Amino acid sequence: MENNCNQTMTFIQWCNDNNGFLTAILSIIGLLLSVIAIVVSIHTARLPYKKKILLGSSLHLVTKVLPGVSADTFIKGLSASATNIGNRPVSLTYLGYAIKKEGRFHKFYTIKRELNNKANLTPSEMLEVKFETKELIDILKNENQETKVYVFANDTEGTEYKKRIGTVGNLLKKLSE
């Protein structure tokens, strides 16, 4: 017990002798806590303005059932979807598919309809654009089989959203099944 008392007294004497050192340590700790508080408050202030889009792609399957005959299922097309998972509305100017060639994205447009749509997605709202199998095959048949295919969207602020879904070869193989 006496040894503990001597150690405590030694520590107290050391603190009295090194007052400037302890003040510097406490100042650094206070400064660090202030910086953390500022970073957290800036992050919290930006949360209501967070903009984020979740892209997806799905196959459209159609099943034909004939009485007395087995059911046949075939792929009717693909659909690209965008869901606003942010905290503010996002205005899309394009939603669909694109391929990346020579460092640039080339969007898929069809002759039958205009896909340069404008949609205002509120938080948790979803938009879907459908492509028929024949349209996609016509667009992709002359492309390199190793070219990457993306679900692609643009918004009015110039942000590009992209999600890789495979290669031209893989997509053509699936669509031909």
Phi, psi and omega in degrees: 000320180294327179295319177296321180294321178294319178296319179296316180295322179295318179295317179296318179295319179298317178297321178294324181283334185243048183299321181294321180296314179294323177296320178295317178299313180296323178295318179295318178297316178297319178295318178298316178296324178295316179297316178299317180297320179294316180298316179296319181292323177294316179298317179294322180293331181277343184306317181294345183253013182293131180242122180207135180240134175257120181261148178211164178219141179216154176274144172259111180258140177237135179246126176258124179245120176252135181302129178080359181235153180294157180280138176251133178245133177221161182274123179272333181168193179235152173231139175258135181231149176229129178239129179280108178253014177269193183248010178215159180296148178231130179260115180269139175256342177209139172218127180171218182240156179210156173242153180255114177231134176054036177079002180238154177267131177248114184282152177270124173239149178246160180282326187292326184211160179275123179255002178278062186279159173242125181223135176258109181263118174279165180306134180071009177271152183235146175233141181227137177237129184256141175239135177281155181303314182298319178301313182293319179297318178298322181288320189267345190299333182262005182269157175299135184296338182266359179293136182280141179248138183232148160281134191223140176216148174238147172243174185291344179270002177089006179281135177255132176247135181213148177217122182288133179243359178142200179248166179302316180300313179297317182294316178297322178297315179295319182290335182277346182294000000 
